[in-house]
């Protein structure tokens, strides 16, 4: 299959691009490099540097490269930032997704896997969260993604677009020691903790210690980026009907994978929650560093607890996490940060990289 990966120079997109290539697919990455890194794009992928707002570029790529399917990552992701400048999230995440969908429609590309988020659920009524639980985002980031899910549903209904929406919980870890998380600015908990170990920050700020949780800090479900990436390949295969090859019609119908099947909407997490304090403690064990932490006020827009039920994707697509342990996740992140303190800025050690 020939796959257009938007945001393929980013943290998760670049891992998926690599997995797609390994599975024998051809990959075209479109990324404006505002957050992504040229060096993160696998050498065997084509890189088109450009913006999703550029409809002419999208038309050209979709048609000239004979794209079969799109995996759409490109977006701003910092929930906290979205509470300061929501307009940038609605422009980049929502409006640009519409441009992409219009271009797909015009080019007859009918399949898309969308990077959605646990932030759709807001403060959930119960945990673990299931896919048909109420969608009430607590931050503008979550709303910007929910609007895309709503557009996808209408495009499915009216234009027959086939889509999978993967609602990520907290992506973390590194797929290889030389491919990892390098956001600028970095707002995520695990890299910020490891920055302290590297001497780049004096202490970790714990945002909020008065949440209704066992130790008063927010609880999240951390998922290894490779496990997340693998789900995209399963979803893509499911959209193409490939995984069910050989299954009789009846089997296909039971699994909801017919041509006229409903969209595939899945949570992706490990079903286990860790508080901010617990994550800091695991990082202390992994790195052997004391990691000073100070208590700070809450960060606006943070739900207290986000834990996924991923039973649906396990049941329907056979997804299974290979690295569910938080310690393994933090170890892999540490391996990347320890050896790439500057992120991708100093790729001299990574000879196989795109320069
Ligand atoms: N936190 C701190 N100190 C920090 C950074 C984070 O205490 O320096 C806390 C946050 O307040 C939050 C938790 O650690 O309670 C996790 O925060 P992250 O910023 O790492 O992740 P979020 O849960 O805010 O958001 C992430 C992704 C979103 C996704 C969400 C799904 O950035 O895209 O997970 O759960 F939607």
Short mmCIF file of C-alpha atoms and ligand atoms in Angstrom, two decimals:
data_model
loop_
_atom_site.label_atom_id
_atom_site.label_comp_id
_atom_site.label_asym_id
_atom_site.label_seq_id
_atom_site.Cartn_x
_atom_site.Cartn_y
_atom_site.Cartn_z
CA UNK A 1 0.00 0.00 0.00
CA UNK A 2 1.17 3.58 -0.56
CA UNK A 3 0.54 5.60 2.58
CA UNK A 4 0.64 9.36 3.14
CA UNK A 5 1.75 10.02 6.71
CA UNK A 6 1.01 13.57 7.85
CA UNK A 7 3.29 14.62 10.70
CA UNK A 8 5.63 11.75 9.88
CA UNK A 9 8.61 13.74 11.20
CA UNK A 10 7.08 13.79 14.66
CA UNK A 11 7.41 11.55 17.68
CA UNK A 12 4.71 8.99 16.91
CA UNK A 13 4.44 9.58 13.14
CA UNK A 14 8.09 8.74 12.54
CA UNK A 15 7.78 5.43 14.42
CA UNK A 16 4.71 4.52 12.39
CA UNK A 17 6.48 5.52 9.15
CA UNK A 18 9.27 3.13 10.02
CA UNK A 19 6.89 0.29 10.91
CA UNK A 20 5.01 0.80 7.64
CA UNK A 21 8.25 0.54 5.67
CA UNK A 22 9.23 -2.59 7.56
CA UNK A 23 5.85 -4.11 6.72
CA UNK A 24 6.51 -3.49 3.01
CA UNK A 25 4.40 -0.37 2.46
CA UNK A 26 5.62 2.71 0.61
CA UNK A 27 5.57 5.91 2.67
CA UNK A 28 5.24 9.57 1.74
CA UNK A 29 5.60 11.93 4.70
CA UNK A 30 4.19 15.43 4.68
CA UNK A 31 5.43 17.60 7.53
CA UNK A 32 6.01 21.34 7.82
CA UNK A 33 8.82 20.65 10.32
CA UNK A 34 7.39 23.23 12.73
CA UNK A 35 7.47 20.59 15.46
CA UNK A 36 8.88 17.56 13.65
CA UNK A 37 12.47 16.76 12.74
CA UNK A 38 13.80 16.04 9.28
CA UNK A 39 16.23 13.54 10.80
CA UNK A 40 13.39 11.57 12.36
CA UNK A 41 11.93 10.65 8.96
CA UNK A 42 13.14 7.19 7.91
CA UNK A 43 15.51 7.32 4.94
CA UNK A 44 13.30 5.06 2.82
CA UNK A 45 10.32 7.39 3.13
CA UNK A 46 9.80 10.30 0.77
CA UNK A 47 9.63 13.59 2.68
CA UNK A 48 7.53 16.46 1.35
CA UNK A 49 8.14 19.54 3.47
CA UNK A 50 4.91 21.48 3.48
CA UNK A 51 1.80 22.45 5.33
CA UNK A 52 -1.57 20.76 5.43
CA UNK A 53 -3.13 24.14 4.76
CA UNK A 54 -1.54 23.91 1.30
CA UNK A 55 -4.37 22.27 -0.61
CA UNK A 56 -2.49 22.30 -3.92
CA UNK A 57 0.39 20.37 -2.37
CA UNK A 58 -2.00 17.82 -0.88
CA UNK A 59 -3.76 17.36 -4.23
CA UNK A 60 -0.43 16.84 -5.94
CA UNK A 61 0.84 14.31 -3.41
CA UNK A 62 -2.37 12.32 -3.25
CA UNK A 63 -2.67 12.09 -7.05
CA UNK A 64 0.91 11.94 -8.29
CA UNK A 65 2.00 9.41 -5.68
CA UNK A 66 -1.17 7.32 -6.11
CA UNK A 67 -1.81 7.30 -2.38
CA UNK A 68 -4.04 4.46 -1.12
CA UNK A 69 -4.50 5.59 2.48
CA UNK A 70 -3.64 8.42 4.86
CA UNK A 71 -2.46 8.29 8.46
CA UNK A 72 -3.02 11.70 9.96
CA UNK A 73 -0.78 12.72 12.87
CA UNK A 74 0.10 16.34 12.14
CA UNK A 75 -1.32 18.38 15.01
CA UNK A 76 -0.49 20.43 18.06
CA UNK A 77 -0.71 18.17 21.10
CA UNK A 78 -0.05 20.14 24.28
CA UNK A 79 -3.25 20.10 26.29
CA UNK A 80 -1.96 22.81 28.67
CA UNK A 81 -0.99 25.15 25.80
CA UNK A 82 -4.44 24.79 24.25
CA UNK A 83 -5.89 26.54 27.29
CA UNK A 84 -3.80 29.61 26.50
CA UNK A 85 -4.23 29.81 22.72
CA UNK A 86 -7.18 27.63 21.62
CA UNK A 87 -7.33 29.38 18.23
CA UNK A 88 -4.03 27.84 17.13
CA UNK A 89 -5.38 24.37 17.94
CA UNK A 90 -8.62 24.87 16.02
CA UNK A 91 -6.69 26.24 13.05
CA UNK A 92 -3.95 23.63 12.95
CA UNK A 93 -5.82 20.57 14.18
CA UNK A 94 -9.38 21.11 13.01
CA UNK A 95 -9.28 23.41 9.97
CA UNK A 96 -6.25 21.67 8.46
CA UNK A 97 -7.88 18.27 8.94
CA UNK A 98 -10.83 19.51 6.89
CA UNK A 99 -8.47 20.61 4.11
CA UNK A 100 -6.94 17.13 4.16
CA UNK A 101 -10.35 15.44 4.04
CA UNK A 102 -11.45 17.66 1.14
CA UNK A 103 -8.29 16.80 -0.76
CA UNK A 104 -8.83 13.08 -0.10
CA UNK A 105 -12.38 13.36 -1.31
CA UNK A 106 -11.28 15.13 -4.50
CA UNK A 107 -8.59 12.51 -5.17
CA UNK A 108 -10.78 9.52 -4.32
CA UNK A 109 -8.63 8.38 -1.38
CA UNK A 110 -11.10 6.62 0.87
CA UNK A 111 -9.15 5.43 3.89
CA UNK A 112 -7.72 7.32 6.84
CA UNK A 113 -6.35 6.45 10.26
CA UNK A 114 -6.71 9.44 12.57
CA UNK A 115 -4.65 10.23 15.69
CA UNK A 116 -7.29 10.96 18.25
CA UNK A 117 -6.90 11.31 21.97
CA UNK A 118 -8.05 10.43 25.47
CA UNK A 119 -8.55 14.17 25.88
CA UNK A 120 -11.93 13.68 24.13
CA UNK A 121 -13.38 12.23 27.31
CA UNK A 122 -12.63 15.10 29.70
CA UNK A 123 -13.27 14.09 33.29
CA UNK A 124 -14.70 10.60 32.86
CA UNK A 125 -17.58 9.27 34.94
CA UNK A 126 -15.86 5.92 35.45
CA UNK A 127 -12.62 4.14 34.71
CA UNK A 128 -11.42 2.41 32.70
CA UNK A 129 -12.87 4.56 29.93
CA UNK A 130 -14.73 2.83 27.10
CA UNK A 131 -15.18 4.11 23.58
CA UNK A 132 -18.88 4.86 23.90
CA UNK A 133 -18.48 6.86 27.10
CA UNK A 134 -19.51 10.54 26.93
CA UNK A 135 -17.20 12.84 24.97
CA UNK A 136 -16.77 16.05 26.95
CA UNK A 137 -13.28 17.49 26.44
CA UNK A 138 -11.86 19.48 29.36
CA UNK A 139 -9.42 21.36 27.14
CA UNK A 140 -9.43 23.02 23.73
CA UNK A 141 -6.95 20.45 22.41
CA UNK A 142 -9.46 17.64 23.06
CA UNK A 143 -12.24 19.71 21.46
CA UNK A 144 -10.10 20.36 18.37
CA UNK A 145 -9.73 16.59 17.91
CA UNK A 146 -13.36 15.80 18.73
CA UNK A 147 -14.44 18.13 15.94
CA UNK A 148 -12.29 16.10 13.53
CA UNK A 149 -13.89 12.85 14.72
CA UNK A 150 -17.28 14.43 14.07
CA UNK A 151 -16.24 15.46 10.55
CA UNK A 152 -14.96 11.95 9.90
CA UNK A 153 -18.29 10.50 10.95
CA UNK A 154 -20.14 12.76 8.47
CA UNK A 155 -17.67 12.03 5.68
CA UNK A 156 -18.18 8.34 6.38
CA UNK A 157 -21.94 8.67 6.29
CA UNK A 158 -22.17 10.91 3.25
CA UNK A 159 -19.09 10.06 1.19
CA UNK A 160 -18.34 6.49 2.32
CA UNK A 161 -14.96 7.46 3.80
CA UNK A 162 -13.55 4.53 5.79
CA UNK A 163 -11.76 5.62 8.90
CA UNK A 164 -10.17 4.44 12.07
CA UNK A 165 -9.86 6.81 14.99
CA UNK A 166 -7.27 5.82 17.57
CA UNK A 167 -7.72 7.54 20.90
CA UNK A 168 -4.28 7.58 22.45
CA UNK A 169 -3.78 7.77 26.14
CA UNK A 170 -0.28 8.91 27.19
CA UNK A 171 2.28 7.98 24.55
CA UNK A 172 5.74 7.53 26.03
CA UNK A 173 9.04 5.70 25.61
CA UNK A 174 11.25 5.22 22.57
CA UNK A 175 11.02 2.64 19.79
CA UNK A 176 14.83 2.57 19.40
CA UNK A 177 17.66 4.24 21.28
CA UNK A 178 18.06 6.68 18.36
CA UNK A 179 14.39 7.55 17.78
CA UNK A 180 12.52 9.29 20.56
CA UNK A 181 10.49 12.16 21.90
CA UNK A 182 11.90 15.61 21.09
CA UNK A 183 9.21 18.24 21.47
CA UNK A 184 10.02 21.92 21.54
CA UNK A 185 8.82 23.13 23.95
CA UNK A 186 8.67 19.88 25.90
CA UNK A 187 5.60 19.80 28.12
CA UNK A 188 5.25 16.06 28.72
CA UNK A 189 5.89 14.54 32.09
CA UNK A 190 8.42 11.78 31.36
CA UNK A 191 10.83 13.86 29.22
CA UNK A 192 10.59 16.69 31.75
CA UNK A 193 11.50 14.33 34.55
CA UNK A 194 14.45 12.98 32.57
CA UNK A 195 15.60 16.54 31.80
CA UNK A 196 16.24 16.91 35.53
CA UNK A 197 18.49 13.84 35.49
CA UNK A 198 20.38 15.35 32.56
CA UNK A 199 20.91 18.56 34.51
CA UNK A 200 18.74 20.59 32.14
CA UNK A 201 16.24 21.50 34.88
CA UNK A 202 16.68 21.81 38.63
CA UNK A 203 13.52 19.94 39.59
CA UNK A 204 10.24 18.50 38.33
CA UNK A 205 7.17 20.63 38.88
CA UNK A 206 4.21 18.56 40.04
CA UNK A 207 1.12 20.30 38.66
CA UNK A 208 -1.56 19.88 41.30
CA UNK A 209 -1.50 17.82 44.49
CA UNK A 210 -5.16 18.23 45.47
CA UNK A 211 -6.80 15.99 42.89
CA UNK A 212 -9.24 13.33 44.12
CA UNK A 213 -6.66 10.56 43.66
CA UNK A 214 -4.77 8.40 46.17
CA UNK A 215 -1.75 10.75 46.39
CA UNK A 216 -3.45 13.92 45.14
CA UNK A 217 -1.66 14.01 41.76
CA UNK A 218 -3.09 13.25 38.30
CA UNK A 219 -3.25 9.66 37.13
CA UNK A 220 -2.49 8.70 33.52
CA UNK A 221 -2.27 5.53 31.45
CA UNK A 222 1.15 5.43 29.76
CA UNK A 223 1.51 3.44 26.54
CA UNK A 224 4.76 2.57 24.77
CA UNK A 225 5.09 4.35 21.43
CA UNK A 226 5.87 1.07 19.63
CA UNK A 227 2.64 -0.50 20.90
CA UNK A 228 0.79 2.58 19.76
CA UNK A 229 2.49 2.43 16.37
CA UNK A 230 1.60 -1.19 15.86
CA UNK A 231 -2.08 -0.40 16.34
CA UNK A 232 -1.93 1.89 13.28
CA UNK A 233 -0.81 -0.96 11.07
CA UNK A 234 -3.58 -3.18 12.39
CA UNK A 235 -6.11 -0.41 11.79
CA UNK A 236 -4.84 0.19 8.27
CA UNK A 237 -5.08 -3.51 7.47
CA UNK A 238 -8.55 -3.64 8.94
CA UNK A 239 -9.65 -0.72 6.77
CA UNK A 240 -8.30 -2.52 3.74
CA UNK A 241 -10.01 -5.72 4.84
CA UNK A 242 -6.63 -7.44 4.62
CA UNK A 243 -6.45 -8.90 8.08
CA UNK A 244 -9.67 -10.74 7.53
CA UNK A 245 -8.61 -12.31 4.25
CA UNK A 246 -9.70 -15.92 4.30
CA UNK A 247 -12.43 -15.28 6.82
CA UNK A 248 -15.86 -16.27 5.55
CA UNK A 249 -18.42 -13.51 5.03
CA UNK A 250 -20.06 -14.42 8.31
CA UNK A 251 -16.77 -13.95 10.19
CA UNK A 252 -16.20 -10.60 8.55
CA UNK A 253 -19.67 -9.46 9.47
CA UNK A 254 -19.22 -10.48 13.10
CA UNK A 255 -16.07 -8.43 13.28
CA UNK A 256 -17.70 -5.44 11.61
CA UNK A 257 -15.15 -5.39 8.79
CA UNK A 258 -17.30 -5.36 5.67
CA UNK A 259 -17.00 -2.64 3.07
CA UNK A 260 -20.05 -0.99 4.59
CA UNK A 261 -18.75 -1.52 8.10
CA UNK A 262 -18.97 1.08 10.84
CA UNK A 263 -15.85 3.14 11.51
CA UNK A 264 -13.20 1.70 13.78
CA UNK A 265 -12.90 3.72 16.98
CA UNK A 266 -10.46 2.45 19.57
CA UNK A 267 -8.86 3.50 22.83
CA UNK A 268 -5.18 2.75 23.18
CA UNK A 269 -3.73 2.38 26.64
CA UNK A 270 -2.57 -0.30 29.03
CA UNK A 271 -5.52 -0.08 31.40
CA UNK A 272 -3.28 0.84 34.31
CA UNK A 273 -2.95 4.28 35.85
CA UNK A 274 0.10 5.91 37.42
CA UNK A 275 0.10 9.14 39.39
CA UNK A 276 2.60 11.90 38.67
CA UNK A 277 4.41 11.03 41.91
CA UNK A 278 4.56 7.36 40.91
CA UNK A 279 6.06 8.21 37.54
CA UNK A 280 8.73 10.33 39.24
CA UNK A 281 9.47 7.40 41.56
CA UNK A 282 9.85 4.94 38.67
CA UNK A 283 12.21 7.39 36.95
CA UNK A 284 14.28 7.57 40.16
CA UNK A 285 14.59 3.78 40.13
CA UNK A 286 15.48 3.63 36.44
CA UNK A 287 18.06 6.42 36.50
CA UNK A 288 19.40 6.11 40.06
CA UNK A 289 19.04 9.91 40.37
CA UNK A 290 17.20 11.55 43.31
CA UNK A 291 15.08 13.79 40.94
CA UNK A 292 13.89 16.61 43.21
CA UNK A 293 10.21 17.45 42.78
CA UNK A 294 8.25 20.48 43.96
CA UNK A 295 4.51 20.88 44.36
CA UNK A 296 2.92 23.48 42.09
CA UNK A 297 -0.63 24.66 41.34
CA UNK A 298 -2.81 22.67 38.95
CA UNK A 299 -2.31 23.09 35.20
CA UNK A 300 -5.62 24.24 33.63
CA UNK A 301 -7.45 21.59 31.60
CA UNK A 302 -6.00 18.49 33.29
CA UNK A 303 -8.55 15.77 34.08
CA UNK A 304 -7.72 13.95 37.37
CA UNK A 305 -7.68 10.40 36.01
CA UNK A 306 -7.45 9.01 32.46
CA UNK A 307 -7.25 5.22 32.19
CA UNK A 308 -8.21 3.32 29.06
CA UNK A 309 -10.14 0.19 28.46
CA UNK A 310 -8.52 -1.15 25.29
CA UNK A 311 -10.62 -4.30 25.24
CA UNK A 312 -12.28 -3.29 21.97
CA UNK A 313 -9.10 -3.15 19.87
CA UNK A 314 -7.78 -6.28 21.56
CA UNK A 315 -10.99 -8.11 20.72
CA UNK A 316 -11.57 -6.80 17.21
CA UNK A 317 -8.05 -6.36 15.81
CA UNK A 318 -6.04 -8.64 18.10
CA UNK A 319 -3.88 -5.74 19.36
CA UNK A 320 -1.67 -6.61 22.31
CA UNK A 321 0.87 -4.35 23.99
CA UNK A 322 4.40 -5.76 24.00
CA UNK A 323 5.75 -3.25 26.55
CA UNK A 324 3.00 -2.63 29.09
CA UNK A 325 5.29 -2.07 32.11
CA UNK A 326 5.89 1.57 33.05
CA UNK A 327 9.46 0.70 34.05
CA UNK A 328 10.20 -0.65 30.55
CA UNK A 329 8.63 2.44 29.01
CA UNK A 330 10.73 4.81 31.15
CA UNK A 331 13.88 2.74 30.52
CA UNK A 332 13.45 3.06 26.77
CA UNK A 333 12.80 6.81 27.10
CA UNK A 334 15.90 7.16 29.27
CA UNK A 335 18.05 5.31 26.74
CA UNK A 336 17.03 7.84 24.07
CA UNK A 337 17.36 10.97 26.24
CA UNK A 338 20.64 9.84 27.79
CA UNK A 339 22.23 9.46 24.37
CA UNK A 340 20.39 12.34 22.65
CA UNK A 341 20.31 15.11 25.21
CA UNK A 342 19.95 17.58 22.31
CA UNK A 343 17.20 15.54 20.67
CA UNK A 344 17.78 15.41 16.91
CA UNK A 345 19.85 18.61 16.96
CA UNK A 346 23.15 16.74 16.97
CA UNK A 347 22.69 13.73 14.72
CA UNK A 348 26.42 13.14 14.24
CA UNK A 349 26.16 9.84 16.07
CA UNK A 350 23.28 8.59 13.94
CA UNK A 351 24.95 7.88 10.64
CA UNK A 352 21.84 6.43 9.03
CA UNK A 353 19.93 9.67 9.38
CA UNK A 354 18.60 12.05 6.77
CA UNK A 355 20.70 15.22 7.05
N1 LIG B 1 2.78 17.08 34.61
C1 LIG B 1 3.45 17.57 35.72
N2 LIG B 1 4.62 18.21 35.51
C2 LIG B 1 5.15 18.39 34.27
C3 LIG B 1 4.47 17.90 33.15
C4 LIG B 1 3.27 17.24 33.36
O1 LIG B 1 3.00 17.42 36.86
O2 LIG B 1 6.23 19.00 34.18
C5 LIG B 1 1.52 16.34 34.82
C6 LIG B 1 0.35 16.96 34.06
O3 LIG B 1 -0.22 17.99 34.81
C7 LIG B 1 -0.53 15.73 33.90
C8 LIG B 1 0.46 14.56 33.78
O4 LIG B 1 1.68 15.05 34.32
O5 LIG B 1 -1.29 15.54 35.04
C9 LIG B 1 0.71 14.13 32.35
O6 LIG B 1 0.96 15.30 31.60
P1 LIG B 1 1.50 15.28 30.10
O7 LIG B 1 1.68 16.70 29.70
O8 LIG B 1 2.67 14.37 30.01
O9 LIG B 1 0.34 14.58 29.31
P2 LIG B 1 -1.22 14.95 29.22
O10 LIG B 1 -1.95 13.90 30.01
O11 LIG B 1 -1.50 16.37 29.56
O12 LIG B 1 -1.49 14.83 27.68
C10 LIG B 1 -1.00 13.74 26.93
C11 LIG B 1 -0.85 14.18 25.49
C12 LIG B 1 -2.18 14.50 24.91
C13 LIG B 1 -3.14 13.36 25.15
C14 LIG B 1 -3.19 12.97 26.60
C15 LIG B 1 -4.06 11.77 26.76
O13 LIG B 1 -0.02 15.33 25.38
O14 LIG B 1 -2.01 14.72 23.54
O15 LIG B 1 -1.88 12.66 27.04
O16 LIG B 1 -4.10 11.31 28.10
F1 LIG B 1 -4.36 13.72 24.79
#
